[in-house]
Tab-separated table of C-alpha atoms in Angstrom:
chain	number	residue	atom	x	y	z
A	349	MET	CA	0.000	0.000	0.000
A	350	ARG	CA	1.312	3.449	-0.962
A	351	LEU	CA	0.439	6.258	1.461
A	352	SER	CA	-0.404	9.960	1.168
A	353	ALA	CA	1.764	10.578	4.257
A	354	ARG	CA	4.755	12.638	3.089
A	355	ASN	CA	7.171	11.154	5.609
A	356	VAL	CA	7.979	7.446	5.449
A	357	LEU	CA	11.365	6.955	7.090
A	358	SER	CA	13.053	3.570	6.941
A	359	GLY	CA	15.089	2.275	9.848
A	360	LYS	CA	15.604	-0.464	12.394
A	361	ILE	CA	13.756	-0.955	15.687
A	362	VAL	CA	16.075	-0.541	18.667
A	363	ASP	CA	13.604	-0.886	21.513
A	364	VAL	CA	9.990	-1.856	22.243
A	365	ALA	CA	8.603	-0.944	25.685
A	366	LYS	CA	5.066	-2.104	26.430
A	367	GLY	CA	2.829	-0.574	29.096
A	368	GLN	CA	-0.677	-1.750	29.952
A	369	THR	CA	-2.304	-0.480	26.752
A	370	THR	CA	0.315	1.718	25.077
A	371	ALA	CA	3.810	0.818	23.824
A	372	HIS	CA	6.789	2.947	22.854
A	373	VAL	CA	8.795	1.830	19.845
A	374	ARG	CA	12.128	3.467	19.024
A	375	ILE	CA	13.378	3.307	15.450
A	376	ASP	CA	16.938	4.184	14.418
A	377	ILE	CA	16.610	5.984	11.071
A	378	GLY	CA	20.373	6.446	10.576
A	379	GLY	CA	22.664	9.424	10.961
A	380	GLY	CA	22.388	9.128	14.726
A	381	LYS	CA	18.667	9.892	14.676
A	382	ILE	CA	16.102	7.908	16.649
A	383	ILE	CA	12.338	8.263	16.165
A	384	THR	CA	10.036	7.353	19.060
A	385	ALA	CA	6.513	6.140	18.252
A	386	SER	CA	3.730	5.705	20.771
A	387	ILE	CA	1.377	2.988	19.501
A	388	THR	CA	-1.082	0.431	20.890
A	389	ASN	CA	0.166	-2.823	22.414
A	390	GLU	CA	-2.229	-4.513	20.037
A	391	ALA	CA	-0.288	-3.142	17.066
A	392	VAL	CA	3.008	-4.329	18.539
A	393	GLU	CA	1.602	-7.840	18.818
A	394	GLU	CA	-0.159	-7.891	15.474
A	395	LEU	CA	2.951	-6.743	13.571
A	396	GLY	CA	5.262	-8.766	15.832
A	397	LEU	CA	7.484	-5.729	16.403
A	398	LYS	CA	10.770	-6.374	18.192
A	399	ALA	CA	14.275	-4.932	18.435
A	400	GLY	CA	16.293	-5.565	15.273
A	401	ASP	CA	13.331	-5.520	12.891
A	402	ALA	CA	13.435	-3.337	9.810
A	403	ALA	CA	10.574	-0.841	10.126
A	404	PHE	CA	9.247	2.500	8.897
A	405	ALA	CA	8.220	5.596	10.810
A	406	VAL	CA	5.218	7.092	9.021
A	407	ILE	CA	4.349	10.722	9.792
A	408	LYS	CA	1.731	12.977	8.173
A	409	ALA	CA	3.075	16.393	7.123
A	410	SER	CA	0.337	18.125	9.130
A	411	ASP	CA	1.742	16.531	12.309
A	412	VAL	CA	5.171	18.131	11.929
A	413	ILE	CA	5.946	21.377	13.783
A	414	VAL	CA	8.904	23.455	12.584
A	415	GLY	CA	11.287	24.918	15.184
A	416	LYS	CA	13.943	27.554	14.648
A	417	GLY	CA	16.790	29.107	16.596
B	982	MET	CA	12.119	25.981	25.655
B	983	ARG	CA	12.533	22.254	26.122
B	984	LEU	CA	9.677	20.108	24.762
B	985	SER	CA	7.944	16.909	25.813
B	986	ALA	CA	7.852	15.894	22.132
B	987	ARG	CA	10.158	12.884	21.771
B	988	ASN	CA	11.248	13.704	18.250
B	989	VAL	CA	13.204	16.898	17.619
B	990	LEU	CA	15.215	16.402	14.438
B	991	SER	CA	17.741	19.010	13.385
B	992	GLY	CA	18.297	19.823	9.732
B	993	LYS	CA	18.294	22.470	7.041
B	994	ILE	CA	15.310	23.850	5.140
B	995	VAL	CA	15.450	22.983	1.435
B	996	ASP	CA	12.165	24.391	0.250
B	997	VAL	CA	9.243	26.571	1.382
B	998	ALA	CA	6.079	26.489	-0.754
B	999	LYS	CA	3.272	28.797	0.304
B	1000	GLY	CA	-0.381	28.366	-0.666
B	1001	GLN	CA	-3.203	30.717	0.315
B	1002	THR	CA	-3.276	29.748	4.007
B	1003	THR	CA	-1.047	26.661	4.282
B	1004	ALA	CA	2.648	26.234	3.474
B	1005	HIS	CA	4.820	23.157	2.959
B	1006	VAL	CA	8.306	23.257	4.388
B	1007	ARG	CA	10.835	20.554	3.538
B	1008	ILE	CA	13.720	19.954	5.928
B	1009	ASP	CA	16.782	17.872	5.054
B	1010	ILE	CA	17.658	15.962	8.254
B	1011	GLY	CA	20.711	14.253	6.783
B	1012	GLY	CA	21.358	10.722	5.561
B	1013	GLY	CA	19.303	11.450	2.458
B	1014	LYS	CA	16.142	11.968	4.492
B	1015	ILE	CA	13.743	14.859	3.923
B	1016	ILE	CA	10.889	15.722	6.315
B	1017	THR	CA	7.873	17.622	4.942
B	1018	ALA	CA	5.893	19.826	7.329
B	1019	SER	CA	2.525	21.398	6.571
B	1020	ILE	CA	2.220	24.588	8.617
B	1021	THR	CA	0.411	27.945	8.451
B	1022	ASN	CA	1.689	30.749	6.186
B	1023	GLU	CA	1.576	32.897	9.305
B	1024	ALA	CA	4.180	30.682	10.969
B	1025	VAL	CA	6.439	30.844	7.901
B	1026	GLU	CA	6.341	34.629	8.041
B	1027	GLU	CA	6.675	34.947	11.802
B	1028	LEU	CA	9.725	32.658	11.927
B	1029	GLY	CA	11.069	34.009	8.634
B	1030	LEU	CA	11.532	30.477	7.288
B	1031	LYS	CA	13.444	30.170	4.015
B	1032	ALA	CA	15.629	27.676	2.138
B	1033	GLY	CA	19.047	27.336	3.738
B	1034	ASP	CA	17.916	28.029	7.311
B	1035	ALA	CA	18.842	25.642	10.085
B	1036	ALA	CA	15.596	24.268	11.522
B	1037	PHE	CA	14.071	21.461	13.561
B	1038	ALA	CA	11.257	19.061	12.744
B	1039	VAL	CA	9.301	18.484	15.962
B	1040	ILE	CA	7.029	15.422	16.092
B	1041	LYS	CA	5.050	14.043	19.030
B	1042	ALA	CA	5.520	10.279	19.560
B	1043	SER	CA	1.748	9.741	19.414
B	1044	ASP	CA	1.741	11.066	15.827
B	1045	VAL	CA	4.140	8.396	14.545
B	1046	ILE	CA	2.727	5.267	12.881
B	1047	VAL	CA	4.996	2.226	12.585
B	1048	GLY	CA	5.070	0.329	9.295
B	1049	LYS	CA	6.584	-3.074	8.633
B	1050	GLY	CA	7.318	-5.274	5.653
C	555	MET	CA	3.508	-2.496	4.212
C	556	ARG	CA	1.488	-3.379	7.299
C	557	LEU	CA	0.746	-0.469	9.648
C	558	SER	CA	0.427	-0.009	13.402
C	559	ALA	CA	-2.560	2.279	12.755
C	560	ARG	CA	-5.630	0.509	14.141
C	561	ASN	CA	-8.023	1.922	11.560
C	562	VAL	CA	-7.546	1.040	7.907
C	563	LEU	CA	-10.922	1.445	6.204
C	564	SER	CA	-11.346	0.345	2.597
C	565	GLY	CA	-13.563	2.289	0.234
C	566	LYS	CA	-13.832	4.162	-3.024
C	567	ILE	CA	-12.872	7.763	-3.716
C	568	VAL	CA	-15.909	9.900	-4.569
C	569	ASP	CA	-14.289	13.314	-4.855
C	570	VAL	CA	-10.894	15.018	-4.975
C	571	ALA	CA	-10.825	18.816	-4.497
C	572	LYS	CA	-7.440	20.485	-4.812
C	573	GLY	CA	-6.574	23.890	-3.374
C	574	GLN	CA	-3.229	25.650	-3.719
C	575	THR	CA	-1.307	23.303	-1.393
C	576	THR	CA	-3.953	21.187	0.326
C	577	ALA	CA	-6.516	18.785	-1.145
C	578	HIS	CA	-9.653	17.212	0.261
C	579	VAL	CA	-10.337	13.608	-0.674
C	580	ARG	CA	-13.655	11.987	0.149
C	581	ILE	CA	-13.812	8.202	0.433
C	582	ASP	CA	-17.056	6.227	0.552
C	583	ILE	CA	-16.457	3.398	3.043
C	584	GLY	CA	-19.886	1.832	2.585
C	585	GLY	CA	-23.019	1.840	4.705
C	586	GLY	CA	-23.666	5.436	3.674
C	587	LYS	CA	-20.504	6.626	5.406
C	588	ILE	CA	-18.069	9.061	3.792
C	589	ILE	CA	-14.610	9.837	5.224
C	590	THR	CA	-12.990	13.180	4.353
C	591	ALA	CA	-9.181	13.369	4.318
C	592	SER	CA	-7.171	16.576	4.097
C	593	ILE	CA	-3.829	15.776	2.440
C	594	THR	CA	-1.166	17.538	0.365
C	595	ASN	CA	-1.666	18.167	-3.350
C	596	GLU	CA	1.677	16.466	-3.798
C	597	ALA	CA	0.267	13.229	-2.362
C	598	VAL	CA	-2.759	13.417	-4.661
C	599	GLU	CA	-0.455	13.686	-7.668
C	600	GLU	CA	2.060	11.096	-6.534
C	601	LEU	CA	-0.637	8.474	-5.854
C	602	GLY	CA	-2.700	9.609	-8.870
C	603	LEU	CA	-5.835	9.827	-6.707
C	604	LYS	CA	-9.111	10.376	-8.575
C	605	ALA	CA	-12.815	9.690	-8.186
C	606	GLY	CA	-13.607	6.011	-8.645
C	607	ASP	CA	-10.297	4.696	-7.315
C	608	ALA	CA	-10.264	2.050	-4.608
C	609	ALA	CA	-8.523	3.561	-1.579
C	610	PHE	CA	-8.056	3.248	2.165
C	611	ALA	CA	-8.621	5.775	4.949
C	612	VAL	CA	-5.863	5.208	7.527
C	613	ILE	CA	-6.437	6.666	11.014
C	614	LYS	CA	-4.320	6.266	14.156
C	615	ALA	CA	-6.332	5.293	17.251
C	616	SER	CA	-4.923	8.273	19.170
C	617	ASP	CA	-6.561	10.602	16.622
C	618	VAL	CA	-10.091	9.365	17.307
C	619	ILE	CA	-12.312	11.278	19.756
C	620	VAL	CA	-15.345	9.467	21.188
C	621	GLY	CA	-18.661	11.338	21.374
C	622	LYS	CA	-21.784	10.314	23.249
C	623	GLY	CA	-25.409	11.424	23.524
D	291	MET	CA	-22.532	21.087	19.917
D	292	ARG	CA	-21.836	20.912	16.190
D	293	LEU	CA	-18.208	20.283	15.230
D	294	SER	CA	-15.884	21.395	12.441
D	295	ALA	CA	-14.524	17.825	12.299
D	296	ARG	CA	-15.565	16.383	8.930
D	297	ASN	CA	-15.891	12.827	10.178
D	298	VAL	CA	-18.510	12.021	12.804
D	299	LEU	CA	-19.338	8.329	12.480
D	300	SER	CA	-22.196	6.866	14.503
D	301	GLY	CA	-21.961	3.358	15.914
D	302	LYS	CA	-22.112	1.160	18.977
D	303	ILE	CA	-19.332	0.491	21.468
D	304	VAL	CA	-18.225	-3.148	21.390
D	305	ASP	CA	-15.343	-3.058	23.854
D	306	VAL	CA	-13.678	-0.787	26.434
D	307	ALA	CA	-10.187	-1.801	27.659
D	308	LYS	CA	-8.669	0.383	30.342
D	309	GLY	CA	-4.942	0.574	31.112
D	310	GLN	CA	-3.381	2.700	33.841
D	311	THR	CA	-3.982	6.056	32.153
D	312	THR	CA	-5.104	5.231	28.599
D	313	ALA	CA	-8.117	3.244	27.397
D	314	HIS	CA	-8.970	1.689	24.055
D	315	VAL	CA	-12.578	1.921	22.919
D	316	ARG	CA	-13.794	-0.003	19.895
D	317	ILE	CA	-16.874	1.262	18.055
D	318	ASP	CA	-18.772	-0.786	15.468
D	319	ILE	CA	-19.796	1.699	12.766
D	320	GLY	CA	-21.653	-0.868	10.656
D	321	GLY	CA	-20.810	-2.676	7.433
D	322	GLY	CA	-18.349	-4.857	9.337
D	323	LYS	CA	-16.162	-1.865	10.195
D	324	ILE	CA	-14.740	-1.267	13.682
D	325	ILE	CA	-13.056	1.985	14.729
D	326	THR	CA	-10.536	1.887	17.604
D	327	ALA	CA	-10.067	5.031	19.692
D	328	SER	CA	-7.300	5.578	22.217
D	329	ILE	CA	-8.574	7.994	24.868
D	330	THR	CA	-7.933	8.829	28.542
D	331	ASN	CA	-9.403	6.665	31.312
D	332	GLU	CA	-10.787	9.894	32.705
D	333	ALA	CA	-12.898	10.370	29.570
D	334	VAL	CA	-14.194	6.774	29.786
D	335	GLU	CA	-15.327	7.433	33.342
D	336	GLU	CA	-16.729	10.887	32.754
D	337	LEU	CA	-18.827	9.759	29.763
D	338	GLY	CA	-19.615	6.402	31.394
D	339	LEU	CA	-18.554	4.555	28.228
D	340	LYS	CA	-19.331	0.821	28.140
D	341	ALA	CA	-20.024	-1.927	25.638
D	342	GLY	CA	-23.461	-1.573	24.060
D	343	ASP	CA	-23.592	2.232	24.249
D	344	ALA	CA	-24.419	4.255	21.168
D	345	ALA	CA	-21.419	6.452	20.432
D	346	PHE	CA	-19.675	8.506	17.745
D	347	ALA	CA	-16.133	8.315	16.400
D	348	VAL	CA	-15.031	11.894	15.688
D	349	ILE	CA	-12.020	12.352	13.375
D	350	LYS	CA	-10.556	15.568	11.968
D	351	ALA	CA	-9.927	15.447	8.190
D	352	SER	CA	-6.277	16.426	8.713
D	353	ASP	CA	-5.771	13.210	10.732
D	354	VAL	CA	-6.759	10.910	7.863
D	355	ILE	CA	-4.045	9.395	5.647
D	356	VAL	CA	-5.070	8.009	2.256
D	357	GLY	CA	-3.668	4.664	1.143
D	358	LYS	CA	-3.794	3.110	-2.299
D	359	GLY	CA	-2.974	-0.192	-3.943
E	1446	MET	CA	-22.910	15.520	22.260
E	1447	ARG	CA	-20.373	15.112	25.067
E	1448	LEU	CA	-16.789	14.417	23.946
E	1449	SER	CA	-13.884	12.335	25.228
E	1450	ALA	CA	-11.546	15.237	24.304
E	1451	ARG	CA	-10.173	16.616	27.592
E	1452	ASN	CA	-9.913	20.164	26.357
E	1453	VAL	CA	-13.068	22.027	25.392
E	1454	LEU	CA	-12.342	25.734	25.748
E	1455	SER	CA	-15.167	28.260	25.341
E	1456	GLY	CA	-14.540	31.614	23.717
E	1457	LYS	CA	-15.519	34.017	20.979
E	1458	ILE	CA	-14.368	33.951	17.340
E	1459	VAL	CA	-12.261	37.009	16.481
E	1460	ASP	CA	-11.280	36.194	12.925
E	1461	VAL	CA	-12.018	33.758	10.088
E	1462	ALA	CA	-9.565	33.691	7.168
E	1463	LYS	CA	-10.461	31.383	4.285
E	1464	GLY	CA	-7.960	30.073	1.749
E	1465	GLN	CA	-8.812	27.828	-1.199
E	1466	THR	CA	-9.540	24.689	0.854
E	1467	THR	CA	-8.331	25.502	4.380
E	1468	ALA	CA	-9.441	28.253	6.777
E	1469	HIS	CA	-7.885	29.662	9.937
E	1470	VAL	CA	-10.242	30.521	12.774
E	1471	ARG	CA	-9.012	32.453	15.799
E	1472	ILE	CA	-10.913	32.105	19.072
E	1473	ASP	CA	-10.416	34.415	22.057
E	1474	ILE	CA	-10.656	32.163	25.122
E	1475	GLY	CA	-10.195	34.994	27.628
E	1476	GLY	CA	-7.276	36.095	29.763
E	1477	GLY	CA	-5.584	37.506	26.667
E	1478	LYS	CA	-5.283	34.049	25.073
E	1479	ILE	CA	-6.154	33.365	21.445
E	1480	ILE	CA	-6.428	29.860	19.994
E	1481	THR	CA	-5.869	29.389	16.243
E	1482	ALA	CA	-7.613	26.476	14.519
E	1483	SER	CA	-6.892	25.290	10.996
E	1484	ILE	CA	-10.062	23.696	9.609
E	1485	THR	CA	-11.719	23.038	6.236
E	1486	ASN	CA	-13.588	25.831	4.432
E	1487	GLU	CA	-16.467	23.385	4.264
E	1488	ALA	CA	-16.675	23.344	8.066
E	1489	VAL	CA	-16.644	27.150	8.199
E	1490	GLU	CA	-19.600	27.264	5.823
E	1491	GLU	CA	-21.538	24.411	7.369
E	1492	LEU	CA	-21.286	25.880	10.888
E	1493	GLY	CA	-21.634	29.462	9.576
E	1494	LEU	CA	-18.570	30.543	11.574
E	1495	LYS	CA	-17.907	34.284	11.686
E	1496	ALA	CA	-16.263	36.867	13.931
E	1497	GLY	CA	-18.284	37.504	17.075
E	1498	ASP	CA	-19.742	33.980	17.330
E	1499	ALA	CA	-19.487	32.080	20.586
E	1500	ALA	CA	-17.446	28.929	19.877
E	1501	PHE	CA	-15.367	26.183	21.446
E	1502	ALA	CA	-11.820	25.062	20.765
E	1503	VAL	CA	-11.745	21.263	21.136
E	1504	ILE	CA	-8.328	19.628	21.592
E	1505	LYS	CA	-7.487	15.998	22.345
E	1506	ALA	CA	-5.015	15.557	25.239
E	1507	SER	CA	-2.722	13.485	23.009
E	1508	ASP	CA	-2.297	16.511	20.709
E	1509	VAL	CA	-0.849	18.721	23.461
E	1510	ILE	CA	2.944	19.045	23.810
E	1511	VAL	CA	4.324	20.361	27.109
E	1512	GLY	CA	7.123	22.950	27.021
E	1513	LYS	CA	9.266	24.109	29.874
E	1514	GLY	CA	11.808	26.829	30.569
F	865	MET	CA	13.582	27.616	20.039
F	866	ARG	CA	10.675	29.396	18.384
F	867	LEU	CA	7.933	27.138	17.010
F	868	SER	CA	5.609	27.154	14.014
F	869	ALA	CA	2.806	25.911	16.317
F	870	ARG	CA	0.258	28.744	16.539
F	871	ASN	CA	-0.796	27.946	20.100
F	872	VAL	CA	1.753	28.261	22.898
F	873	LEU	CA	-0.168	28.850	26.124
F	874	SER	CA	1.702	29.682	29.314
F	875	GLY	CA	0.523	28.364	32.653
F	876	LYS	CA	1.360	26.393	35.764
F	877	ILE	CA	1.293	22.618	36.175
F	878	VAL	CA	-1.374	21.526	38.657
F	879	ASP	CA	-1.064	17.776	38.417
F	880	VAL	CA	1.128	15.025	36.924
F	881	ALA	CA	-0.319	11.496	36.835
F	882	LYS	CA	1.966	8.768	35.515
F	883	GLY	CA	0.779	5.421	34.182
F	884	GLN	CA	3.042	2.645	32.917
F	885	THR	CA	4.150	4.411	29.725
F	886	THR	CA	1.865	7.454	29.408
F	887	ALA	CA	1.382	10.396	31.789
F	888	HIS	CA	-1.305	13.060	32.033
F	889	VAL	CA	-0.180	16.571	32.840
F	890	ARG	CA	-2.701	19.274	33.685
F	891	ILE	CA	-1.724	22.909	33.162
F	892	ASP	CA	-3.708	25.853	34.556
F	893	ILE	CA	-3.580	28.528	31.836
F	894	GLY	CA	-5.538	31.110	33.828
F	895	GLY	CA	-9.122	32.327	33.642
F	896	GLY	CA	-10.297	29.057	35.206
F	897	LYS	CA	-9.056	27.048	32.215
F	898	ILE	CA	-7.099	23.814	32.568
F	899	ILE	CA	-5.353	22.083	29.639
F	900	THR	CA	-4.723	18.328	29.868
F	901	ALA	CA	-1.756	16.883	27.972
F	902	SER	CA	-1.105	13.190	27.419
F	903	ILE	CA	2.660	12.692	27.038
F	904	THR	CA	5.250	9.954	27.598
F	905	ASN	CA	6.563	9.189	31.103
F	906	GLU	CA	9.999	9.642	29.598
F	907	ALA	CA	9.216	13.285	28.803
F	908	VAL	CA	7.931	13.879	32.336
F	909	GLU	CA	11.206	12.569	33.729
F	910	GLU	CA	13.467	14.289	31.235
F	911	LEU	CA	11.849	17.715	31.785
F	912	GLY	CA	11.388	17.040	35.526
F	913	LEU	CA	7.724	18.066	35.312
F	914	LYS	CA	5.902	18.444	38.642
F	915	ALA	CA	2.993	20.371	40.137
F	916	GLY	CA	3.822	24.045	40.613
F	917	ASP	CA	6.187	24.301	37.632
F	918	ALA	CA	5.701	27.030	35.069
F	919	ALA	CA	5.016	25.330	31.733
F	920	PHE	CA	3.580	25.826	28.271
F	921	ALA	CA	0.872	23.904	26.406
F	922	VAL	CA	1.915	23.753	22.744
F	923	ILE	CA	-0.808	22.907	20.204
F	924	LYS	CA	-0.614	22.895	16.409
F	925	ALA	CA	-3.487	24.777	14.704
F	926	SER	CA	-4.335	21.697	12.628
F	927	ASP	CA	-5.089	19.793	15.857
F	928	VAL	CA	-7.826	22.179	16.977
F	929	ILE	CA	-11.471	21.361	16.204
F	930	VAL	CA	-14.019	24.184	16.373
F	931	GLY	CA	-17.349	23.536	18.097
F	932	LYS	CA	-20.455	25.690	17.997
F	933	GLY	CA	-23.865	25.862	19.744
């Protein structure tokens, strides 16, 4: 499936931390940059996400704030 | 100001395209990766955003979807 | 690509309205329900979105508000 | 209250799963389609949300990604 | 309709600026604070939003970033 | 850092409630108005957020829904 989301960043999962309903997944996208995603535990299980997996961080352009200075 | 947002990616603006109310700003965060942000024209003007500026892409963890496969 | 997003609704595009930078895409997901998406013009062009196309509306669970009464 | 949000989908709650701070509410919107919402426990309690309740899934157009193919 | 969104701030519209598809609505919520909302033109027309109207700014808790310092 | 986000509301933290991965922070922005933010525990720890702290609620214009009536 191709997506309208402008930002699809490939990387490798470095960490999956599950809480009671919500999990945090950290993806190394290269160049020393890590993206943290907060997703449902259900998604972690359904996709079988674990450290070492190749994965994408998908971010809609309207969810990006620009900072300066 | 420090932010709770987990993802603050430094880079350089490569392009600013303004529409009537909404602008698209593309930020090169290195490693061949470009982040597109959709923000208000007002913000572009207030921050004086233009190609070549150092800038940050700020993204809340709850706005990141994980893709696999 | 499989996605962590909990809501991936299949349907058919009924309308694409482009502005200067932002487009509105309406997707009929059946049962008389239409989903409106606000996306970049760039995405419309890249995916070649037009009325009649099969498409999906992808929505992260954290972006859904529940209303009652 | 009428809302600017373009997507207000009526349905029936099929499941409420509470974690420590965040709950997942699943709403059957008909036609075999289920919407999952991730909301605060506080909201679940304040609205008294439970399986069987009529409810709405409210989604802003700018939070919808379009997928194709 | 009652909403799961934790933030429902009452105020008065001070400005509505329409672009080609997207409009910016500014709401004075008192105490010298103005909230800017970016919504569809369609929503502006359907709700008949104009300066002087009483209105609410509705914001999901997961869309709020905390800043410090 | 200056931000493109149109809504940066100053206030004082009145409450921080941590769950297993997600925390709720409530900020009094004056005029009897409280903003609730749902953020990661990690952010709470990193910024050292606690009741009594001066803080800002940062909200992107595209995340604000307008309600009327």
